[in-house]
Amino acid sequence: MILLLGLLCSIWAEPAQGLEEDRGFSFEGDLRQLTVSNNSVYIATEEKLYQLSHDLVLIHSLTQRGILKNPDEENSQEFYRVSRNGAWNETFNVNVLLPFVNNDTLISCGATDHNCGYCEVLDLKNISKVLHKELIQVGPRRNISGSVSFLVDVKKDSGQTETYILTAIQSHRETGEDRCVSDLGMINLHNTNYKQDGDIFSSGGSSSLPRITAEADVGFVDGFQINSTVYLLSNVASGNKPNKVRLIWLQAETSKSKTLKSLHGATLRTSDGSEGSRLLASSVIPGGQQVLWSGVFSLDRGLTNTELLLFDISPDGSDQTYTDPDFFYTPKKPDKQSEPVALKPKYLRFKKDHMSSVLALRLNGWIVFFIGTTDGQLIKLAVDKNYRPTCPKILYRTSGDNKVFPNIRLDPVDQKHVYVPFKKQVQRVPVANCSTYQNMKDCLSAQDPHCVWCVTQASCTFKDDCKDAEWLSIPDHSNQKIISHRVMEDSPGNLKIVIQTHLTMEHKVWSNFACQFSTSSTPPCKEQGPQPQYPQCTCILKDPFPADGLDITINITLGKTFLKEQIKMINCSNIHGQPSVHLCQQCIRAGCGWRENSCSWVTDPAQNDSMCSHTESGMGYSKPEISSIDPRVVSVYGRNNALLTGLNLRNVTRVRTQAEMDCDPKESPVWNNNGSHLTFHIPRTEIKGTITVCAVLPDGSCHGSVSVTYQSSPNCMDIVPRSSWRSGARQVTIIGTHLDLVEEVTHSHAPAEVILHRTSSPQRLTYETPAAKDGQDFNPVSLKVGNHTVTCRQKFPYYPDPEFTAFTAVKEGMDIRIVIEKKADDLNLTTAELSVVGTQNGKEYNCTLIPNESGNNTFVCEIKGLENADFEFVQIKYGGKSVRLNKPSLLHLLILLIILLIPIVIVVVLVVYRNKQKQLTVKMNRLMEDLEMDIRNDIRQGFIDLQTEKADLMENVGAIPFLDYKHFASRIFFPESDSLITLCIKDIGQDVEKVELEEHCQTFSKLIQDQLFLTTMVHALEEQKSFTIKDKCTFASLLTVALHSNLSYLTEVMEVLLKDLMQQNSNAQPKLLLRRTESTVEKLLTNWVSVCLYGFLRESVGQHLFLLVSALTQQISKGPVDCVTEKALYTLSEDWLLWQAQDFSPLKLKALFAVGSDGEVSEPLEVDALSCDTVEQLKEKILNTFKTKFGFPYNTAVRDVYIEYEKDGSFIPLQEVDAGSEVIGEVTKLNTLRHYKVNDGATIKVLSKKTHPPLSPQGSVKDDENFSGKYFHLIDPDVVEDHGKNPERKKLKLKEVYLTKLLSTKVAVHSYVENLFRSIWGTSQSRAPLAIKYFFDFLDAQAENMKITDPDVRHIWKTNSLPLRFWINILKNPQFVFDMEKTPHLDGCLSVIAQAFMDSFSLSDTQLGKHAPTNKLLYAKDIPKFKQEVKAYYKQIREQSAVTDAQFKDFLQGESKKHEGEFNEAAALKELYKFIQRYFTEVKEKLASSGAPAELTEQLQHVKDLFDGLKSCSWN
């Protein structure tokens, strides 16, 4: 045994393979077990175990296939499941499937193919989890049809309850081949857990092995427990004795052994009391004082003649010693046996053929049966409290004859569906179709106890769907009518009408019950009549009954429901005539009574029309007799033109068909009645089974009784052959089921053509196809059954008729063999469909066809005993057509020869083509291998570069070329105007302005020192549409220069303007504030931050910025750089990535500098270069190396230097372009060191053009205006060329392969980037610069004033003010800080770093995907770390002690004094006045409208007059 207690094993579970169709679930393999628990359904098949939700949606599934490990070692065998496509050698067949709800487990037991027994305990909520597994037998090993198993609760003496598995196993004869030895009896009790006496699944007791055995052949049908009694039902066959249906009672008390010893038994008799019947299916009826049980019995030892019986199987309660004749607890059968109690059916007998399963339940006073049949039907039968059945209804019907398995189950969740099991699927079928009834009368007349009429919703529905609303339902007794009436005679002449309502409703509605009787004239009832009392009301007629009858309308009130019934009352004595069933029924239905074969007033209110069946009828007519009906078997769609044969049929007017229990009677008219036979239509029905047919006479009586059986509708499964030729008449066979019930076969293109079949059987139907019409290629085939058409799903195409081309006749011995050729087609013609006749000398000879051996395009036939093979022609017949083939001529032979030669030519061409193809394939494979090797090398080199990259860039850059303050500030103020920069900077030795002009400017300067005037002027200018953003920036910078000597005042003005800007944006998006430079104050803020942070920039940040720029420049030059486009292999920007470069190699060269004019040279200088460098690039590298080595630049510029290469003792001049330069099209390639074959370690001499003029002086090609169009370096021009000359260019270059170079560059400069970033957001001595702290506090104060509580808004304001407005400008423009040139390539790399810097201040977390730009992806992993540092930076500034106004004022005054006299304030004032001159009127009006003092307007006018009167000023 394998014990895995406590180990929760998750085993392999397959995905869903079941297909949900309709409300069902189809599964793999045949059904073995179906069980229901809580809200799940569990299904075991031959291949899988399924767990479904209550609405049949798959939750989990397990394969039942696996591997049995150690099969030859009994004690160490293990079964393991395998994956869907894995190898397997065992199948686990489940015979016991029991949900153990109290333990949250599912017990699954059975046997593997080569093993005696196997059990698993699964998680009830997830069957893919195995809690325990063991090789042990519980239940049957083989067939499960005669065995049952269920859980039994045994109450111990201690009061505790133990749960056991009861298995009742079908007895079978042991065979010598059975190697499994088992000690199980026929009835056993097994443990369900380890705490019980013995091991889990053990069937033993404390001291013995309790079990029940039998000698007879026993097949168990059902078992269950009610309270402490266990019930087992079985079929017992002993020898030649007839079968017995046995019931066993066990009292589940004390222990296993006492439970089994308590055996008592009974025998169940069928309705006729005879033995020999078999029990097929069983269902206990829950609830009630008696234990009622229903069973489906077979009366003919088969599955055809079946009936449903109801028994009371309550235990007899006898304590007498009982010894059963069939079952015994002792090892041997006792000598003395007791006689079992004989139980007979009570109350109900329902006969119907083919019943196979039953499920019963109680609903109010009703019992409802769900009956399954072997021909695929689910029938609902309701029985009232008096055990009177209503008419059965069909709930579900399969298209074929699929047997319903015995274990129908109720949906435990909604109680409104049942699970109907079939061989390959389970269907979830509603217990009622209430919604199909559209009005109250139909709803309640249906007599379905599941349905109620919901008054509020005015719909027919389930009762619990009509909550908090008034409802009506049928009572607990059966009645087809909602309202019935009787006319009773209390005494002669005194008549009363009694109205009875057959309804059930809430008790509170009873009080609101009323009836109102009315006629077209006067009220018919006496006023002193009895009061209505639910469910009955009475009307005592006050007038004598009219001779011609009485029409009465009755309005009934039931709560909120109003019923209306119209009664046509007839004088009962007027209903007279020859006594007959029809007359009796007419009398009863008129509310009268039937006594002594005559109609009179009612005296017995209990009478109904069932008593009319005893009335003699047919008097006055010859009694018809029915001999036969053709056909006797029809489909559920009925049959047209059925023939009824018999005697005395002349007076028959109709034929009545009636189902079981006189339900659903239908009458059909007759015609062609000649007294001995007549024709009628057999109507369609809903329920398959047998009906009764009788002949109706004019008096309504019905005579004769012949059965007609309804079967499933015909089903078309295949058509052979699956096509026809267009001329038709091809013999076709339909294969399917119930095809003998087909009346006609039609094709869609010819529906009027009735094609009568030649032969038919239930499985095959043969007919001839009609001819096709033009344009008809596909014609569905339909089967007509009654008035219904069944369409075959197979497509049935029409193809052109077969085309026979030629024949040849050859003599073989004493016989002639004829070979007939036919063009290829899709008809799949067979020899059986052809006949061949050869004509020779006017005489015809039949040719016997030989079955096809060489395909269906050649047919061979033989003529026996004929010597001459010379035939004039042959005649071929197929379908309804005949084709004549004449003797082949010489022309035909020539054509045949050509046709034979064509394949030979094709073969030769194919051979040549394949050889060429092989050669081409070999060549292509070689090219692909070379291409793959190149790409591999590129990827490998990128990986090596990435892993070996070191930050070995120089850090000693010598003196940093900082710009002085005025040049730094002017480039920030006027980034796009060199003229203003020159104008506003006061260089040393600049001439002093004229005193007169200075006086005018001083007057203007005094005016702008007035804050009200200045702010008003700014607002006035910004209101003008012609005052552009460029004007605003220029105005703000000029104002900064003019007020540079008074930065405190400038700060105050800036704060006022910022507050005004914030007020304007307060109703808009506050997060957009200061994001762009679109106003004067925003540019003023940029200038102010630059002025205040220059010292911090130079002292703390400048060195790190210069090191980063230098490192980037060096890294770029480490690899190839295209001289024309400036793209490089090592870069940070994908846009500047040189991915088209060919291979290169590094070179170490010795540079000698010419000293003097006598040929003397300096000591050699080692220079790093690349084989792909141009001459110009080599010059730059030599001079850069010189500057790095000695700390100062070479005394000659690059343009004035030329170089020579030492080769074989002489020096060869190196030129950018020479006569040997490569030319592609009209584009010339710049010469590289590879072009001159400069090797590693070579010597290069550097000469100055001034002291050593070259023999052939050449200017730089870069001076050419069309430099990029005429020349190329590493990127080939877009010109078609012969790559054979240069195989290097054939290599495929993929940009994505070189993206690792971006990462290499990032690694090389990353430490410089980090140092720069941290120098910016680092704080000196834990304090940020005063200006930053002051301005951030200003922003916080404004946010509080504006009631902005969102911390994100404050963060964005600070970010827009400092990083975005200042630091990004510095990072992207190092030429603002240093005396240097910025190349476009360097600008691209700095933009990537600036983007990463700005992302570090972002609040949003950007999710980057595979399509994100590389500049975002490059620093994606670093950004989160930087963000944390930024948050700490902002937090430290916030927590830093505030800067007082006095402190900051001293700082600003110090900055003004430090740079006093560096700017030309007079020139700035002149430029400022130009704006006043342009918008003088607007400024003046703004002053007046804003309520400014008149003195300001006068001063403005005075300034204008002074400037206008200055004739000698030069404004340029």
PDB file of C-alpha atoms in Angstrom, residues 6-202:
ATOM      1  CA  GLY A   6      -0.975  14.630   5.020  1.00  0.00           C
ATOM      2  CA  LEU A   7       0.750  15.202   1.691  1.00  0.00           C
ATOM      3  CA  LEU A   8      -1.138  17.522  -0.570  1.00  0.00           C
ATOM      4  CA  CYS A   9      -0.172  16.460  -4.052  1.00  0.00           C
ATOM      5  CA  SER A  10      -1.089  18.634  -7.014  1.00  0.00           C
ATOM      6  CA  ILE A  11      -1.260  16.265  -9.933  1.00  0.00           C
ATOM      7  CA  TRP A  12      -1.345  16.965 -13.605  1.00  0.00           C
ATOM      8  CA  ALA A  13      -4.656  18.392 -14.778  1.00  0.00           C
ATOM      9  CA  GLU A  14      -5.563  18.798 -18.430  1.00  0.00           C
ATOM     10  CA  PRO A  15      -7.260  21.810 -20.001  1.00  0.00           C
ATOM     11  CA  ALA A  16     -10.916  21.614 -20.820  1.00  0.00           C
ATOM     12  CA  GLN A  17     -11.805  19.391 -23.743  1.00  0.00           C
ATOM     13  CA  GLY A  18     -15.561  19.165 -23.135  1.00  0.00           C
ATOM     14  CA  LEU A  19     -17.831  21.013 -25.490  1.00  0.00           C
ATOM     15  CA  GLU A  20     -20.836  22.781 -24.128  1.00  0.00           C
ATOM     16  CA  GLU A  21     -23.748  22.323 -26.478  1.00  0.00           C
ATOM     17  CA  ASP A  22     -27.204  23.589 -25.645  1.00  0.00           C
ATOM     18  CA  ARG A  23     -27.242  23.336 -21.839  1.00  0.00           C
ATOM     19  CA  GLY A  24     -24.965  20.297 -21.828  1.00  0.00           C
ATOM     20  CA  PHE A  25     -21.387  19.169 -21.505  1.00  0.00           C
ATOM     21  CA  SER A  26     -19.755  16.572 -23.752  1.00  0.00           C
ATOM     22  CA  PHE A  27     -16.853  14.558 -22.407  1.00  0.00           C
ATOM     23  CA  GLU A  28     -14.142  12.210 -23.584  1.00  0.00           C
ATOM     24  CA  GLY A  29     -14.785   8.508 -23.125  1.00  0.00           C
ATOM     25  CA  ASP A  30     -17.946   6.704 -22.033  1.00  0.00           C
ATOM     26  CA  LEU A  31     -19.700   7.717 -18.814  1.00  0.00           C
ATOM     27  CA  ARG A  32     -18.977   5.601 -15.740  1.00  0.00           C
ATOM     28  CA  GLN A  33     -20.121   7.685 -12.754  1.00  0.00           C
ATOM     29  CA  LEU A  34     -22.010  10.935 -12.179  1.00  0.00           C
ATOM     30  CA  THR A  35     -22.521  12.497  -8.765  1.00  0.00           C
ATOM     31  CA  VAL A  36     -23.535  15.881  -7.366  1.00  0.00           C
ATOM     32  CA  SER A  37     -22.405  17.717  -4.238  1.00  0.00           C
ATOM     33  CA  ASN A  38     -23.003  21.247  -2.963  1.00  0.00           C
ATOM     34  CA  ASN A  39     -22.469  23.329  -6.083  1.00  0.00           C
ATOM     35  CA  SER A  40     -20.307  20.981  -8.166  1.00  0.00           C
ATOM     36  CA  VAL A  41     -20.936  18.088 -10.523  1.00  0.00           C
ATOM     37  CA  TYR A  42     -18.397  15.241 -10.760  1.00  0.00           C
ATOM     38  CA  ILE A  43     -18.212  12.964 -13.797  1.00  0.00           C
ATOM     39  CA  ALA A  44     -15.976   9.936 -14.230  1.00  0.00           C
ATOM     40  CA  THR A  45     -15.502   8.554 -17.743  1.00  0.00           C
ATOM     41  CA  GLU A  46     -13.243   5.914 -19.209  1.00  0.00           C
ATOM     42  CA  GLU A  47     -10.607   8.570 -19.894  1.00  0.00           C
ATOM     43  CA  LYS A  48     -11.097  11.486 -17.494  1.00  0.00           C
ATOM     44  CA  LEU A  49     -12.475  12.749 -14.211  1.00  0.00           C
ATOM     45  CA  TYR A  50     -14.298  16.093 -14.488  1.00  0.00           C
ATOM     46  CA  GLN A  51     -15.306  18.704 -11.930  1.00  0.00           C
ATOM     47  CA  LEU A  52     -18.006  21.052 -13.259  1.00  0.00           C
ATOM     48  CA  SER A  53     -19.894  23.958 -11.778  1.00  0.00           C
ATOM     49  CA  HIS A  54     -23.593  23.464 -11.189  1.00  0.00           C
ATOM     50  CA  ASP A  55     -24.319  25.058 -14.601  1.00  0.00           C
ATOM     51  CA  LEU A  56     -21.904  22.584 -16.255  1.00  0.00           C
ATOM     52  CA  VAL A  57     -18.927  24.892 -16.774  1.00  0.00           C
ATOM     53  CA  LEU A  58     -15.636  23.010 -16.534  1.00  0.00           C
ATOM     54  CA  ILE A  59     -13.576  23.791 -13.404  1.00  0.00           C
ATOM     55  CA  HIS A  60     -10.974  21.006 -13.403  1.00  0.00           C
ATOM     56  CA  SER A  61     -10.314  17.788 -15.285  1.00  0.00           C
ATOM     57  CA  LEU A  62      -7.917  14.908 -14.658  1.00  0.00           C
ATOM     58  CA  THR A  63      -6.718  12.300 -17.079  1.00  0.00           C
ATOM     59  CA  GLN A  64      -7.306   8.722 -15.931  1.00  0.00           C
ATOM     60  CA  ARG A  65      -4.330   7.477 -17.890  1.00  0.00           C
ATOM     61  CA  GLY A  66      -0.983   6.914 -16.249  1.00  0.00           C
ATOM     62  CA  ILE A  67       1.928   4.648 -15.522  1.00  0.00           C
ATOM     63  CA  LEU A  68       1.996   1.846 -12.949  1.00  0.00           C
ATOM     64  CA  LYS A  69       5.479   1.785 -11.487  1.00  0.00           C
ATOM     65  CA  ASN A  70       6.920  -1.465 -10.068  1.00  0.00           C
ATOM     66  CA  PRO A  71       4.041  -3.577 -11.459  1.00  0.00           C
ATOM     67  CA  ASP A  72       5.646  -6.850 -10.396  1.00  0.00           C
ATOM     68  CA  GLU A  73       6.155  -5.805  -6.778  1.00  0.00           C
ATOM     69  CA  GLU A  74       2.793  -5.943  -5.082  1.00  0.00           C
ATOM     70  CA  ASN A  75       3.726  -3.840  -2.049  1.00  0.00           C
ATOM     71  CA  SER A  76       5.548  -1.062  -3.888  1.00  0.00           C
ATOM     72  CA  GLN A  77       3.315  -0.427  -6.883  1.00  0.00           C
ATOM     73  CA  GLU A  78       2.496   3.211  -7.625  1.00  0.00           C
ATOM     74  CA  PHE A  79       0.126   4.785 -10.152  1.00  0.00           C
ATOM     75  CA  TYR A  80       1.080   8.156 -11.642  1.00  0.00           C
ATOM     76  CA  ARG A  81      -0.897  10.189 -14.155  1.00  0.00           C
ATOM     77  CA  VAL A  82       0.791  11.358 -17.337  1.00  0.00           C
ATOM     78  CA  SER A  83       0.340  14.401 -19.549  1.00  0.00           C
ATOM     79  CA  ARG A  84      -2.106  14.394 -22.426  1.00  0.00           C
ATOM     80  CA  ASN A  85       0.397  13.194 -25.031  1.00  0.00           C
ATOM     81  CA  GLY A  86       2.634  11.222 -22.674  1.00  0.00           C
ATOM     82  CA  ALA A  87       3.229   7.496 -22.854  1.00  0.00           C
ATOM     83  CA  TRP A  88       0.933   5.440 -20.605  1.00  0.00           C
ATOM     84  CA  ASN A  89       0.306   1.794 -19.806  1.00  0.00           C
ATOM     85  CA  GLU A  90      -2.603   1.900 -17.321  1.00  0.00           C
ATOM     86  CA  THR A  91      -6.113   3.366 -17.148  1.00  0.00           C
ATOM     87  CA  PHE A  92      -7.821   4.081 -13.843  1.00  0.00           C
ATOM     88  CA  ASN A  93     -11.467   2.959 -14.197  1.00  0.00           C
ATOM     89  CA  VAL A  94     -13.590   4.632 -11.532  1.00  0.00           C
ATOM     90  CA  ASN A  95     -16.329   2.420 -10.084  1.00  0.00           C
ATOM     91  CA  VAL A  96     -16.997   4.354  -6.859  1.00  0.00           C
ATOM     92  CA  LEU A  97     -17.341   8.165  -6.832  1.00  0.00           C
ATOM     93  CA  LEU A  98     -18.634   9.612  -3.546  1.00  0.00           C
ATOM     94  CA  PRO A  99     -18.550  13.235  -2.331  1.00  0.00           C
ATOM     95  CA  PHE A 100     -17.809  13.270   1.421  1.00  0.00           C
ATOM     96  CA  VAL A 101     -19.138  16.758   2.162  1.00  0.00           C
ATOM     97  CA  ASN A 102     -18.432  16.759   5.903  1.00  0.00           C
ATOM     98  CA  ASN A 103     -14.791  15.976   5.134  1.00  0.00           C
ATOM     99  CA  ASP A 104     -14.499  18.245   2.036  1.00  0.00           C
ATOM    100  CA  THR A 105     -13.203  15.276   0.055  1.00  0.00           C
ATOM    101  CA  LEU A 106     -14.159  13.233  -2.986  1.00  0.00           C
ATOM    102  CA  ILE A 107     -13.616   9.475  -2.706  1.00  0.00           C
ATOM    103  CA  SER A 108     -12.709   7.869  -6.040  1.00  0.00           C
ATOM    104  CA  CYS A 109     -12.158   4.093  -6.177  1.00  0.00           C
ATOM    105  CA  GLY A 110     -11.897   1.494  -8.903  1.00  0.00           C
ATOM    106  CA  ALA A 111      -9.189  -0.505 -10.592  1.00  0.00           C
ATOM    107  CA  THR A 112      -6.378  -0.079 -13.069  1.00  0.00           C
ATOM    108  CA  ASP A 113      -6.128  -2.308 -16.116  1.00  0.00           C
ATOM    109  CA  HIS A 114      -3.698  -4.804 -14.590  1.00  0.00           C
ATOM    110  CA  ASN A 115      -4.326  -4.224 -10.919  1.00  0.00           C
ATOM    111  CA  CYS A 116      -6.837  -5.412  -8.373  1.00  0.00           C
ATOM    112  CA  GLY A 117      -7.890  -2.097  -6.928  1.00  0.00           C
ATOM    113  CA  TYR A 118      -6.935   1.572  -6.558  1.00  0.00           C
ATOM    114  CA  CYS A 119      -8.398   4.445  -4.487  1.00  0.00           C
ATOM    115  CA  GLU A 120      -7.831   8.192  -4.272  1.00  0.00           C
ATOM    116  CA  VAL A 121      -9.061  10.860  -1.872  1.00  0.00           C
ATOM    117  CA  LEU A 122      -9.343  14.180  -3.711  1.00  0.00           C
ATOM    118  CA  ASP A 123     -10.019  17.721  -2.595  1.00  0.00           C
ATOM    119  CA  LEU A 124     -13.760  18.294  -3.046  1.00  0.00           C
ATOM    120  CA  LYS A 125     -13.192  21.871  -4.222  1.00  0.00           C
ATOM    121  CA  ASN A 126     -10.260  21.080  -6.505  1.00  0.00           C
ATOM    122  CA  ILE A 127      -9.973  17.528  -7.775  1.00  0.00           C
ATOM    123  CA  SER A 128      -6.497  18.196  -9.133  1.00  0.00           C
ATOM    124  CA  LYS A 129      -5.251  17.975  -5.522  1.00  0.00           C
ATOM    125  CA  VAL A 130      -4.770  14.384  -4.330  1.00  0.00           C
ATOM    126  CA  LEU A 131      -4.873  14.078  -0.552  1.00  0.00           C
ATOM    127  CA  HIS A 132      -4.296  10.320  -0.396  1.00  0.00           C
ATOM    128  CA  LYS A 133      -3.885   7.403  -2.783  1.00  0.00           C
ATOM    129  CA  GLU A 134      -3.696   3.671  -2.151  1.00  0.00           C
ATOM    130  CA  LEU A 135      -3.762   0.376  -4.015  1.00  0.00           C
ATOM    131  CA  ILE A 136      -6.785  -1.326  -2.421  1.00  0.00           C
ATOM    132  CA  GLN A 137     -10.092  -2.716  -3.653  1.00  0.00           C
ATOM    133  CA  VAL A 138     -13.224  -0.806  -2.688  1.00  0.00           C
ATOM    134  CA  GLY A 139     -16.284  -1.737  -4.741  1.00  0.00           C
ATOM    135  CA  PRO A 140     -16.327  -3.757  -7.970  1.00  0.00           C
ATOM    136  CA  ARG A 141     -13.281  -4.296 -10.135  1.00  0.00           C
ATOM    137  CA  ARG A 142     -15.001  -4.765 -13.449  1.00  0.00           C
ATOM    138  CA  ASN A 143     -18.578  -4.038 -14.484  1.00  0.00           C
ATOM    139  CA  ILE A 144     -20.357  -1.376 -12.430  1.00  0.00           C
ATOM    140  CA  SER A 145     -23.858  -1.792 -13.853  1.00  0.00           C
ATOM    141  CA  GLY A 146     -24.910  -4.210 -11.068  1.00  0.00           C
ATOM    142  CA  SER A 147     -23.116  -2.555  -8.152  1.00  0.00           C
ATOM    143  CA  VAL A 148     -23.896   0.433  -5.961  1.00  0.00           C
ATOM    144  CA  SER A 149     -21.970   2.439  -3.379  1.00  0.00           C
ATOM    145  CA  PHE A 150     -22.928   5.257  -1.022  1.00  0.00           C
ATOM    146  CA  LEU A 151     -21.987   6.762   2.331  1.00  0.00           C
ATOM    147  CA  VAL A 152     -23.671   5.411   5.465  1.00  0.00           C
ATOM    148  CA  ASP A 153     -23.789   7.107   8.878  1.00  0.00           C
ATOM    149  CA  VAL A 154     -23.651   4.554  11.743  1.00  0.00           C
ATOM    150  CA  LYS A 155     -24.593   5.831  15.198  1.00  0.00           C
ATOM    151  CA  LYS A 156     -22.311   4.383  17.862  1.00  0.00           C
ATOM    152  CA  ASP A 157     -23.328   3.531  21.421  1.00  0.00           C
ATOM    153  CA  SER A 158     -21.352   6.568  22.584  1.00  0.00           C
ATOM    154  CA  GLY A 159     -23.652   8.819  20.604  1.00  0.00           C
ATOM    155  CA  GLN A 160     -21.029   9.669  17.980  1.00  0.00           C
ATOM    156  CA  THR A 161     -21.675   9.025  14.325  1.00  0.00           C
ATOM    157  CA  GLU A 162     -19.170   7.310  12.050  1.00  0.00           C
ATOM    158  CA  THR A 163     -19.374   7.506   8.277  1.00  0.00           C
ATOM    159  CA  TYR A 164     -18.584   4.413   6.217  1.00  0.00           C
ATOM    160  CA  ILE A 165     -18.618   3.530   2.516  1.00  0.00           C
ATOM    161  CA  LEU A 166     -21.227   0.857   1.793  1.00  0.00           C
ATOM    162  CA  THR A 167     -20.428  -1.132  -1.341  1.00  0.00           C
ATOM    163  CA  ALA A 168     -22.912  -3.646  -2.755  1.00  0.00           C
ATOM    164  CA  ILE A 169     -21.072  -5.581  -5.463  1.00  0.00           C
ATOM    165  CA  GLN A 170     -22.657  -7.575  -8.250  1.00  0.00           C
ATOM    166  CA  SER A 171     -21.848 -11.244  -7.846  1.00  0.00           C
ATOM    167  CA  HIS A 172     -19.821 -12.917 -10.599  1.00  0.00           C
ATOM    168  CA  ARG A 173     -18.325 -16.325 -11.133  1.00  0.00           C
ATOM    169  CA  GLU A 174     -14.623 -16.502 -10.285  1.00  0.00           C
ATOM    170  CA  THR A 175     -12.323 -17.627 -13.114  1.00  0.00           C
ATOM    171  CA  GLY A 176      -8.966 -19.293 -12.940  1.00  0.00           C
ATOM    172  CA  GLU A 177      -7.364 -16.318 -14.729  1.00  0.00           C
ATOM    173  CA  ASP A 178      -8.306 -13.888 -11.940  1.00  0.00           C
ATOM    174  CA  ARG A 179      -5.082 -13.240 -10.047  1.00  0.00           C
ATOM    175  CA  CYS A 180      -6.768 -10.783  -7.651  1.00  0.00           C
ATOM    176  CA  VAL A 181      -7.644 -12.377  -4.350  1.00  0.00           C
ATOM    177  CA  SER A 182     -10.175 -10.365  -2.358  1.00  0.00           C
ATOM    178  CA  ASP A 183     -11.767 -10.927   1.039  1.00  0.00           C
ATOM    179  CA  LEU A 184     -14.681  -8.602   0.241  1.00  0.00           C
ATOM    180  CA  GLY A 185     -18.212  -9.870   0.482  1.00  0.00           C
ATOM    181  CA  MET A 186     -21.200  -8.857  -1.556  1.00  0.00           C
ATOM    182  CA  ILE A 187     -22.146  -6.075   0.883  1.00  0.00           C
ATOM    183  CA  ASN A 188     -19.303  -4.344   2.776  1.00  0.00           C
ATOM    184  CA  LEU A 189     -18.668  -1.328   4.960  1.00  0.00           C
ATOM    185  CA  HIS A 190     -15.340   0.496   4.467  1.00  0.00           C
ATOM    186  CA  ASN A 191     -13.673   3.128   6.640  1.00  0.00           C
ATOM    187  CA  THR A 192     -13.435   6.719   5.433  1.00  0.00           C
ATOM    188  CA  ASN A 193     -10.587   7.952   7.654  1.00  0.00           C
ATOM    189  CA  TYR A 194      -7.685   6.811   9.839  1.00  0.00           C
ATOM    190  CA  LYS A 195      -9.395   7.449  13.164  1.00  0.00           C
ATOM    191  CA  GLN A 196     -11.806   4.578  12.626  1.00  0.00           C
ATOM    192  CA  ASP A 197     -11.041   1.008  13.703  1.00  0.00           C
ATOM    193  CA  GLY A 198      -8.498  -0.253  11.170  1.00  0.00           C
ATOM    194  CA  ASP A 199      -6.885   1.655   8.315  1.00  0.00           C
ATOM    195  CA  ILE A 200      -8.559   3.978   5.828  1.00  0.00           C
ATOM    196  CA  PHE A 201     -10.702   2.000   3.341  1.00  0.00           C
ATOM    197  CA  SER A 202     -10.508  -1.036   5.628  1.00  0.00           C
TER     198      SER A 202
END
